[in-house]
Amino acid sequence: MEIKLEALFQDKIDQEIKIEPRDWMPEKYRKTLLRQISQHAHSEIVGMLPEGNWITRAPNLRRKVALLAKVQDEAGHGLYLYSAAETLGMSRDEMFEELHSGKAKYSSIFNYPTLTWADMGAIGWLVDGAAIMNQVPLCRTSYGPYARAMVRVCKEESFHQRQGYEIMLTLSKGTEAQKALAQDALNRWWWPSIMMFGPNDDNSPNSAQSMKWKIKRFSNDELRQKFVDVTVAQTEILGLSIPDKDLKWNEERGHYDFGVIDWEEFFQVVAGNGPCNKQRLKARVDAWENGAWVREAATAYAEKRELRTKNQTEAA
Amino acid sequence: MSTKEWPLWEVFIRAKQGLNHKHVGSLHAADLQMAIENARDVYTRRMEGVSIWVVESKHVHASEPSEQEALFEPANDKIYRHPTFYDLPEELNHM
């Protein structure tokens, strides 16, 4: 029976028929999606922290409203994704619990500090740029609620990248000191950004199954290469240079070659030893715990109001 | 410390006057007023709507995917319900 169901399921996937919450699905498909979508949601939520750091210190009102709107969008993206994940049978509180206990991961990039205003530029341009590269194919992912959430996310994401690039452009056309600030931000964010695509394909054991189930459409290395290829030209317009001496055009491949990624650093940050892991997680746990009384008060108020309405109806 | 999770609500948005409300997603809120306010913040940040409906998810009743055939198959062979089923002369434009 199970085998027959699984064959029917794969057949639907092959025909590009979306899977919806109440449809039969293999347990591993459900688990893989739940892990991926909740991680993605956590990344949006934790991703607000490095940028939230600069909202009060944005250089002018135009930059401030844009950054506020971007951070607000990220909260929204987290919420779309948590909703999609909940359709797979895990409650919101359980997901928070997994994040707060360190059981669930989020994108490692957010464990790096935002030291200068230029980091707001580099994050929008590179981190959101890499995220878009990953997210656009996810709009066609096989699980309906995830695909629909990603369509919304992608629509909103392009403003994020453009506002970041504009910050970089302004700085790189400014004084020597401003240009140096932009270059410094690029230097620090470049490698973590290209790590965002995850381990190399031959080191990414679950990729093949995810591709077969059409959760993923492109491999980590394919997406990383695409990102490097488009980013080089964007860097030239800025008049900045990518901190990789091995970066050069390969005529034969029709792609840029680039240097070896420091995977040791990547795995260290994933394991919790990045520069800001503890700080980020603490900020989330504090927000959750300090907000408990608000959640309780809202529940109590809702119950009281419901009771009052009921009594009024009965009296009438 | 564990408090009760706020209930889940399904959100429907009317994009503009004249269109029907369409399901856009869900969210948690303590009561219906908060559900509508949160829906405004989460789902209409870019003028996506002029009206919001929220329905507590537990009140939505759905057909079973396993009943899909039984429910929808019968319509499959009733092609006479479509205008193209009828053979009419060419010269009879626009009917």
Short mmCIF file of C-alpha atoms in Angstrom, two decimals:
data_model
loop_
_atom_site.label_atom_id
_atom_site.label_comp_id
_atom_site.label_asym_id
_atom_site.label_seq_id
_atom_site.Cartn_x
_atom_site.Cartn_y
_atom_site.Cartn_z
CA MET A 1 0.00 0.00 0.00
CA GLU A 2 2.75 2.41 1.09
CA ILE A 3 4.75 1.62 -2.03
CA LYS A 4 1.78 2.23 -4.28
CA LEU A 5 1.04 5.55 -2.56
CA GLU A 6 4.64 6.58 -2.89
CA ALA A 7 4.63 5.79 -6.62
CA LEU A 8 1.43 7.81 -7.07
CA PHE A 9 2.99 10.66 -5.12
CA GLN A 10 6.14 10.69 -7.27
CA ASP A 11 3.96 10.54 -10.35
CA LYS A 12 2.14 13.69 -9.27
CA ILE A 13 5.46 15.42 -8.61
CA ASP A 14 6.76 14.39 -12.05
CA GLN A 15 3.63 15.82 -13.64
CA GLU A 16 4.19 19.10 -11.78
CA ILE A 17 1.00 18.68 -9.77
CA LYS A 18 1.41 20.56 -6.48
CA ILE A 19 1.09 18.73 -3.18
CA GLU A 20 -1.40 20.28 -0.77
CA PRO A 21 -1.55 19.93 3.04
CA ARG A 22 -4.17 17.19 3.27
CA ASP A 23 -2.75 15.07 0.44
CA TRP A 24 -0.86 11.89 1.23
CA MET A 25 2.90 12.44 1.35
CA PRO A 26 5.87 10.32 2.41
CA GLU A 27 6.88 11.01 6.00
CA LYS A 28 10.37 11.99 4.86
CA TYR A 29 8.97 14.56 2.42
CA ARG A 30 6.96 16.10 5.25
CA LYS A 31 9.96 16.14 7.58
CA THR A 32 12.32 17.57 4.97
CA LEU A 33 9.88 20.36 4.16
CA LEU A 34 9.15 21.09 7.78
CA ARG A 35 12.86 21.43 8.50
CA GLN A 36 13.51 23.59 5.43
CA ILE A 37 10.49 25.89 5.81
CA SER A 38 10.89 26.40 9.56
CA GLN A 39 14.61 27.09 9.10
CA HIS A 40 13.70 29.57 6.42
CA ALA A 41 11.15 31.23 8.73
CA HIS A 42 13.66 31.38 11.60
CA SER A 43 16.18 33.00 9.23
CA GLU A 44 13.73 35.76 8.37
CA ILE A 45 13.04 36.43 12.04
CA VAL A 46 16.65 36.28 13.25
CA GLY A 47 17.60 38.20 10.10
CA MET A 48 15.83 41.26 11.49
CA LEU A 49 18.41 41.57 14.28
CA PRO A 50 21.60 42.59 12.41
CA GLU A 51 19.67 45.29 10.55
CA GLY A 52 17.54 46.36 13.50
CA ASN A 53 20.88 47.33 15.01
CA TRP A 54 21.14 50.28 12.58
CA ILE A 55 17.57 51.61 12.37
CA THR A 56 18.08 54.32 14.98
CA ARG A 57 21.37 55.33 13.39
CA ALA A 58 20.36 55.49 9.73
CA PRO A 59 22.05 58.54 8.16
CA ASN A 60 18.82 60.21 7.04
CA LEU A 61 15.06 59.79 6.99
CA ARG A 62 14.96 58.29 3.48
CA ARG A 63 17.34 55.53 4.56
CA LYS A 64 15.51 55.07 7.82
CA VAL A 65 12.04 54.51 6.39
CA ALA A 66 13.47 52.10 3.82
CA LEU A 67 15.33 50.08 6.44
CA LEU A 68 12.29 50.01 8.71
CA ALA A 69 10.12 48.80 5.84
CA LYS A 70 12.67 46.13 4.95
CA VAL A 71 12.87 44.83 8.50
CA GLN A 72 9.08 44.85 8.72
CA ASP A 73 8.93 42.83 5.49
CA GLU A 74 11.26 40.28 7.03
CA ALA A 75 8.89 39.86 9.97
CA GLY A 76 6.12 39.35 7.41
CA HIS A 77 8.17 36.81 5.47
CA GLY A 78 8.81 34.90 8.67
CA LEU A 79 5.07 34.83 9.34
CA TYR A 80 4.13 33.62 5.84
CA LEU A 81 6.65 30.83 6.22
CA TYR A 82 5.63 29.79 9.73
CA SER A 83 2.05 29.53 8.45
CA ALA A 84 3.19 27.33 5.57
CA ALA A 85 5.17 25.13 7.96
CA GLU A 86 2.19 24.78 10.31
CA THR A 87 0.19 23.14 7.53
CA LEU A 88 2.63 20.21 7.88
CA GLY A 89 1.48 19.56 11.41
CA MET A 90 3.88 21.36 13.74
CA SER A 91 2.55 24.15 15.96
CA ARG A 92 4.04 27.64 15.97
CA ASP A 93 5.09 27.30 19.60
CA GLU A 94 6.87 24.03 18.89
CA MET A 95 8.84 25.77 16.14
CA PHE A 96 9.77 28.62 18.46
CA GLU A 97 10.80 26.08 21.08
CA GLU A 98 13.11 24.41 18.55
CA LEU A 99 14.66 27.75 17.62
CA HIS A 100 15.12 28.85 21.21
CA SER A 101 16.63 25.57 22.35
CA GLY A 102 19.10 25.63 19.47
CA LYS A 103 17.66 22.46 17.92
CA ALA A 104 16.52 24.28 14.78
CA LYS A 105 19.00 26.22 12.67
CA TYR A 106 18.74 29.49 10.81
CA SER A 107 20.92 30.93 8.10
CA SER A 108 24.48 31.27 9.41
CA ILE A 109 24.97 34.64 7.76
CA PHE A 110 23.03 36.32 10.56
CA ASN A 111 25.66 35.31 13.07
CA TYR A 112 28.02 37.94 11.70
CA PRO A 113 28.05 41.42 13.24
CA THR A 114 26.95 44.64 11.52
CA LEU A 115 29.82 46.96 12.36
CA THR A 116 29.18 49.98 10.14
CA TRP A 117 26.36 51.62 8.19
CA ALA A 118 27.89 50.19 5.00
CA ASP A 119 26.90 46.75 6.27
CA MET A 120 23.27 47.73 5.62
CA GLY A 121 24.28 48.22 2.00
CA ALA A 122 26.25 44.99 1.77
CA ILE A 123 23.49 42.95 3.42
CA GLY A 124 20.76 44.26 1.13
CA TRP A 125 22.90 43.81 -1.95
CA LEU A 126 24.68 40.52 -1.22
CA VAL A 127 22.69 38.70 1.46
CA ASP A 128 19.30 39.53 -0.02
CA GLY A 129 20.78 38.98 -3.48
CA ALA A 130 21.89 35.47 -2.54
CA ALA A 131 18.54 34.86 -0.86
CA ILE A 132 16.68 35.90 -4.02
CA MET A 133 18.81 33.52 -6.09
CA ASN A 134 17.70 30.73 -3.75
CA GLN A 135 14.10 31.85 -3.43
CA VAL A 136 13.07 32.45 -7.01
CA PRO A 137 13.19 28.72 -7.91
CA LEU A 138 11.33 27.98 -4.66
CA CYS A 139 8.27 29.76 -6.10
CA ARG A 140 7.89 26.55 -8.15
CA THR A 141 8.60 24.15 -5.31
CA SER A 142 6.32 21.10 -5.18
CA TYR A 143 4.54 21.92 -1.89
CA GLY A 144 1.68 24.35 -2.54
CA PRO A 145 1.69 26.44 0.66
CA TYR A 146 5.48 26.88 0.50
CA ALA A 147 5.39 27.88 -3.17
CA ARG A 148 2.62 30.42 -2.52
CA ALA A 149 4.49 31.92 0.44
CA MET A 150 7.61 32.22 -1.71
CA VAL A 151 5.74 34.07 -4.45
CA ARG A 152 4.80 36.72 -1.90
CA VAL A 153 8.33 36.83 -0.48
CA CYS A 154 9.97 37.21 -3.89
CA LYS A 155 7.64 40.03 -4.91
CA GLU A 156 8.78 42.00 -1.87
CA GLU A 157 12.42 41.02 -1.87
CA SER A 158 13.59 42.93 -4.91
CA PHE A 159 13.16 46.29 -3.16
CA HIS A 160 15.46 44.95 -0.43
CA GLN A 161 18.28 44.29 -2.81
CA ARG A 162 17.86 47.57 -4.65
CA GLN A 163 17.89 49.64 -1.46
CA GLY A 164 21.08 47.86 -0.39
CA TYR A 165 22.76 48.41 -3.71
CA GLU A 166 21.80 52.08 -3.62
CA ILE A 167 23.51 52.46 -0.24
CA MET A 168 26.66 50.84 -1.66
CA LEU A 169 26.49 53.05 -4.73
CA THR A 170 26.18 56.24 -2.70
CA LEU A 171 29.09 55.27 -0.46
CA SER A 172 31.30 54.18 -3.33
CA LYS A 173 30.75 57.52 -5.08
CA GLY A 174 31.39 59.46 -1.88
CA THR A 175 34.58 60.48 -0.11
CA GLU A 176 37.61 58.20 0.14
CA ALA A 177 36.55 57.28 3.66
CA GLN A 178 33.04 56.37 2.50
CA LYS A 179 34.37 54.28 -0.35
CA ALA A 180 36.70 52.51 2.08
CA LEU A 181 33.67 51.78 4.28
CA ALA A 182 31.87 50.18 1.33
CA GLN A 183 34.94 48.10 0.38
CA ASP A 184 35.37 46.97 3.97
CA ALA A 185 31.75 45.82 4.12
CA LEU A 186 32.15 43.92 0.85
CA ASN A 187 35.31 42.31 2.19
CA ARG A 188 33.55 41.06 5.28
CA TRP A 189 30.25 39.96 3.67
CA TRP A 190 31.49 38.37 0.44
CA TRP A 191 32.55 34.96 1.70
CA PRO A 192 29.69 34.47 4.18
CA SER A 193 27.31 35.42 1.33
CA ILE A 194 28.54 32.75 -1.03
CA MET A 195 28.48 30.25 1.83
CA MET A 196 24.73 30.93 2.09
CA PHE A 197 24.11 28.46 -0.74
CA GLY A 198 25.24 25.65 1.55
CA PRO A 199 27.89 22.93 1.18
CA ASN A 200 29.23 21.84 -2.20
CA ASP A 201 27.03 19.39 -4.07
CA ASP A 202 29.24 16.38 -3.39
CA ASN A 203 28.96 17.21 0.30
CA SER A 204 25.22 17.76 0.43
CA PRO A 205 23.71 14.31 0.99
CA ASN A 206 20.01 15.25 1.02
CA SER A 207 20.11 17.31 -2.16
CA ALA A 208 19.42 14.47 -4.60
CA GLN A 209 16.20 13.46 -2.83
CA SER A 210 15.06 17.08 -2.57
CA MET A 211 15.63 17.51 -6.30
CA LYS A 212 13.69 14.32 -7.06
CA TRP A 213 10.79 15.62 -4.99
CA LYS A 214 11.16 19.00 -6.68
CA ILE A 215 11.51 20.76 -3.35
CA LYS A 216 14.74 22.11 -4.83
CA ARG A 217 15.15 22.88 -8.52
CA PHE A 218 18.85 23.73 -8.67
CA SER A 219 21.82 22.44 -6.72
CA ASN A 220 23.78 24.54 -4.21
CA ASP A 221 26.75 24.90 -6.55
CA GLU A 222 24.60 25.86 -9.55
CA LEU A 223 22.95 28.65 -7.57
CA ARG A 224 26.25 29.81 -6.08
CA GLN A 225 27.79 30.02 -9.57
CA LYS A 226 24.83 32.03 -10.84
CA PHE A 227 25.19 34.43 -7.93
CA VAL A 228 28.93 34.93 -8.46
CA ASP A 229 28.39 35.48 -12.19
CA VAL A 230 25.84 38.27 -11.74
CA THR A 231 27.55 39.89 -8.77
CA VAL A 232 30.88 40.49 -10.51
CA ALA A 233 29.37 42.98 -12.96
CA GLN A 234 27.47 44.71 -10.16
CA THR A 235 30.74 45.11 -8.22
CA GLU A 236 32.43 46.69 -11.24
CA ILE A 237 29.70 49.35 -11.45
CA LEU A 238 30.42 50.17 -7.82
CA GLY A 239 34.14 50.43 -8.56
CA LEU A 240 34.85 48.00 -5.72
CA SER A 241 36.72 44.73 -5.79
CA ILE A 242 35.68 41.27 -4.62
CA PRO A 243 38.14 39.92 -2.04
CA ASP A 244 39.13 36.79 -3.98
CA LYS A 245 42.41 36.64 -5.87
CA ASP A 246 41.29 33.51 -7.72
CA LEU A 247 38.22 35.15 -9.18
CA LYS A 248 38.51 35.27 -12.97
CA TRP A 249 36.44 34.70 -16.08
CA ASN A 250 36.68 31.21 -17.52
CA GLU A 251 35.98 31.45 -21.23
CA GLU A 252 35.64 27.71 -21.64
CA ARG A 253 33.06 27.27 -18.90
CA GLY A 254 31.34 30.57 -19.61
CA HIS A 255 31.43 31.29 -15.90
CA TYR A 256 33.65 32.95 -13.33
CA ASP A 257 36.05 30.70 -11.45
CA PHE A 258 36.39 31.56 -7.80
CA GLY A 259 38.53 30.60 -4.82
CA VAL A 260 38.03 27.79 -2.35
CA ILE A 261 35.47 28.49 0.38
CA ASP A 262 36.61 28.12 3.98
CA TRP A 263 34.16 25.38 4.94
CA GLU A 264 35.78 25.02 8.33
CA GLU A 265 34.53 28.52 9.16
CA PHE A 266 31.08 27.67 7.78
CA PHE A 267 30.70 24.56 9.91
CA GLN A 268 32.01 26.37 12.98
CA VAL A 269 29.34 29.05 12.60
CA VAL A 270 26.63 26.43 11.98
CA ALA A 271 27.79 24.64 15.13
CA GLY A 272 27.18 27.79 17.17
CA ASN A 273 30.67 29.25 17.28
CA GLY A 274 30.20 32.27 15.01
CA PRO A 275 30.82 35.80 16.26
CA CYS A 276 27.18 36.51 17.23
CA ASN A 277 25.39 33.15 17.65
CA LYS A 278 24.85 33.56 21.38
CA GLN A 279 23.79 37.19 21.11
CA ARG A 280 21.24 36.47 18.35
CA LEU A 281 19.65 33.55 20.15
CA LYS A 282 19.56 35.46 23.42
CA ALA A 283 17.76 38.36 21.73
CA ARG A 284 15.10 35.95 20.42
CA VAL A 285 14.65 34.12 23.72
CA ASP A 286 14.46 37.43 25.63
CA ALA A 287 11.85 38.81 23.23
CA TRP A 288 9.78 35.65 23.64
CA GLU A 289 10.02 35.53 27.43
CA ASN A 290 9.57 39.25 28.00
CA GLY A 291 6.56 39.21 25.69
CA ALA A 292 4.83 36.39 27.59
CA TRP A 293 2.71 38.73 29.69
CA VAL A 294 1.42 40.44 26.55
CA ARG A 295 0.34 37.13 25.05
CA GLU A 296 -1.31 36.11 28.32
CA ALA A 297 -3.08 39.46 28.71
CA ALA A 298 -4.40 39.31 25.14
CA THR A 299 -5.72 35.79 25.72
CA ALA A 300 -7.37 36.82 28.99
CA TYR A 301 -8.96 39.86 27.33
CA ALA A 302 -10.26 37.75 24.44
CA GLU A 303 -11.78 35.23 26.85
CA LYS A 304 -13.40 37.97 28.91
CA ARG A 305 -14.87 39.58 25.83
CA GLU A 306 -16.20 36.31 24.53
CA LEU A 307 -17.85 35.62 27.87
CA ARG A 308 -19.43 39.08 27.93
CA THR A 309 -20.83 38.63 24.41
CA LYS A 310 -22.20 35.24 25.43
CA ASN A 311 -23.87 36.64 28.54
CA GLN A 312 -25.38 39.49 26.58
CA THR A 313 -26.79 37.10 24.00
CA GLU A 314 -28.27 34.91 26.72
CA ALA A 315 -29.78 37.89 28.51
CA ALA A 316 -31.38 39.15 25.31
CA MET B 1 6.30 28.67 31.42
CA SER B 2 3.84 27.68 28.79
CA THR B 3 0.79 29.67 27.85
CA LYS B 4 -1.97 28.74 25.48
CA GLU B 5 -1.17 29.40 21.83
CA TRP B 6 -3.31 32.08 20.18
CA PRO B 7 -5.80 30.53 17.75
CA LEU B 8 -5.06 30.29 14.04
CA TRP B 9 -7.08 32.39 11.58
CA GLU B 10 -7.43 32.10 7.81
CA VAL B 11 -7.17 35.41 6.00
CA PHE B 12 -9.11 36.42 2.88
CA ILE B 13 -8.42 39.67 1.03
CA ARG B 14 -10.51 41.57 -1.53
CA ALA B 15 -7.91 43.13 -3.81
CA LYS B 16 -10.30 45.77 -5.12
CA GLN B 17 -13.99 46.55 -5.28
CA GLY B 18 -15.73 44.14 -7.63
CA LEU B 19 -13.47 41.16 -6.92
CA ASN B 20 -14.15 38.32 -4.50
CA HIS B 21 -12.20 37.81 -1.30
CA LYS B 22 -9.36 35.39 -1.90
CA HIS B 23 -7.50 33.22 0.59
CA VAL B 24 -3.99 34.59 1.15
CA GLY B 25 -2.69 32.71 4.17
CA SER B 26 -3.11 32.44 7.90
CA LEU B 27 -1.93 33.97 11.15
CA HIS B 28 -2.29 33.74 14.91
CA ALA B 29 -4.26 36.27 16.94
CA ALA B 30 -5.95 36.34 20.33
CA ASP B 31 -9.28 37.61 18.98
CA LEU B 32 -10.98 38.74 15.79
CA GLN B 33 -10.02 42.38 16.15
CA MET B 34 -6.35 41.47 16.49
CA ALA B 35 -6.72 39.01 13.61
CA ILE B 36 -7.94 41.78 11.31
CA GLU B 37 -5.26 44.21 12.46
CA ASN B 38 -2.51 41.62 12.07
CA ALA B 39 -3.86 40.64 8.66
CA ARG B 40 -3.62 44.30 7.64
CA ASP B 41 0.06 44.37 8.71
CA VAL B 42 1.05 40.97 7.37
CA TYR B 43 -0.89 40.74 4.11
CA THR B 44 -1.59 44.28 2.88
CA ARG B 45 1.66 46.22 3.29
CA ARG B 46 1.59 47.17 -0.40
CA MET B 47 -2.03 48.07 -1.05
CA GLU B 48 -2.98 44.47 -1.77
CA GLY B 49 -6.46 44.91 -0.40
CA VAL B 50 -9.51 47.04 0.35
CA SER B 51 -11.31 44.54 2.58
CA ILE B 52 -10.32 41.70 4.90
CA TRP B 53 -12.16 38.61 6.10
CA VAL B 54 -10.77 36.47 8.89
CA VAL B 55 -12.18 33.08 9.85
CA GLU B 56 -10.90 31.00 12.71
CA SER B 57 -9.25 28.01 11.04
CA LYS B 58 -11.17 25.50 13.18
CA HIS B 59 -14.36 26.67 11.48
CA VAL B 60 -13.18 25.75 8.00
CA HIS B 61 -14.47 22.38 6.87
CA ALA B 62 -12.81 20.81 3.85
CA SER B 63 -13.48 17.92 1.50
CA GLU B 64 -11.21 14.91 1.83
CA PRO B 65 -8.48 14.52 -0.80
CA SER B 66 -9.36 10.79 -0.87
CA GLU B 67 -12.89 11.71 -1.96
CA GLN B 68 -11.60 13.75 -4.86
CA GLU B 69 -12.63 11.18 -7.47
CA ALA B 70 -16.03 10.51 -6.03
CA LEU B 71 -16.79 14.19 -5.77
CA PHE B 72 -15.39 15.57 -8.97
CA GLU B 73 -15.15 12.70 -11.44
CA PRO B 74 -18.88 12.76 -12.30
CA ALA B 75 -18.43 16.13 -14.01
CA ASN B 76 -15.76 14.69 -16.28
CA ASP B 77 -17.98 12.93 -18.82
CA LYS B 78 -20.68 15.59 -18.98
CA ILE B 79 -19.19 17.45 -21.86
CA TYR B 80 -22.69 18.47 -22.96
CA ARG B 81 -22.49 21.06 -20.19
CA HIS B 82 -20.01 23.00 -22.30
CA PRO B 83 -21.02 25.21 -25.23
CA THR B 84 -18.49 23.58 -27.57
CA PHE B 85 -20.44 20.29 -27.38
CA TYR B 86 -23.08 21.61 -29.78
CA ASP B 87 -22.59 21.51 -33.56
CA LEU B 88 -23.81 24.71 -35.07
CA PRO B 89 -23.24 26.15 -38.55
CA GLU B 90 -20.25 28.45 -39.13
CA GLU B 91 -22.38 31.30 -40.39
CA LEU B 92 -24.05 31.54 -37.02
CA ASN B 93 -21.46 33.88 -35.47
CA HIS B 94 -21.31 34.60 -31.78
CA MET B 95 -23.72 32.28 -30.04
#
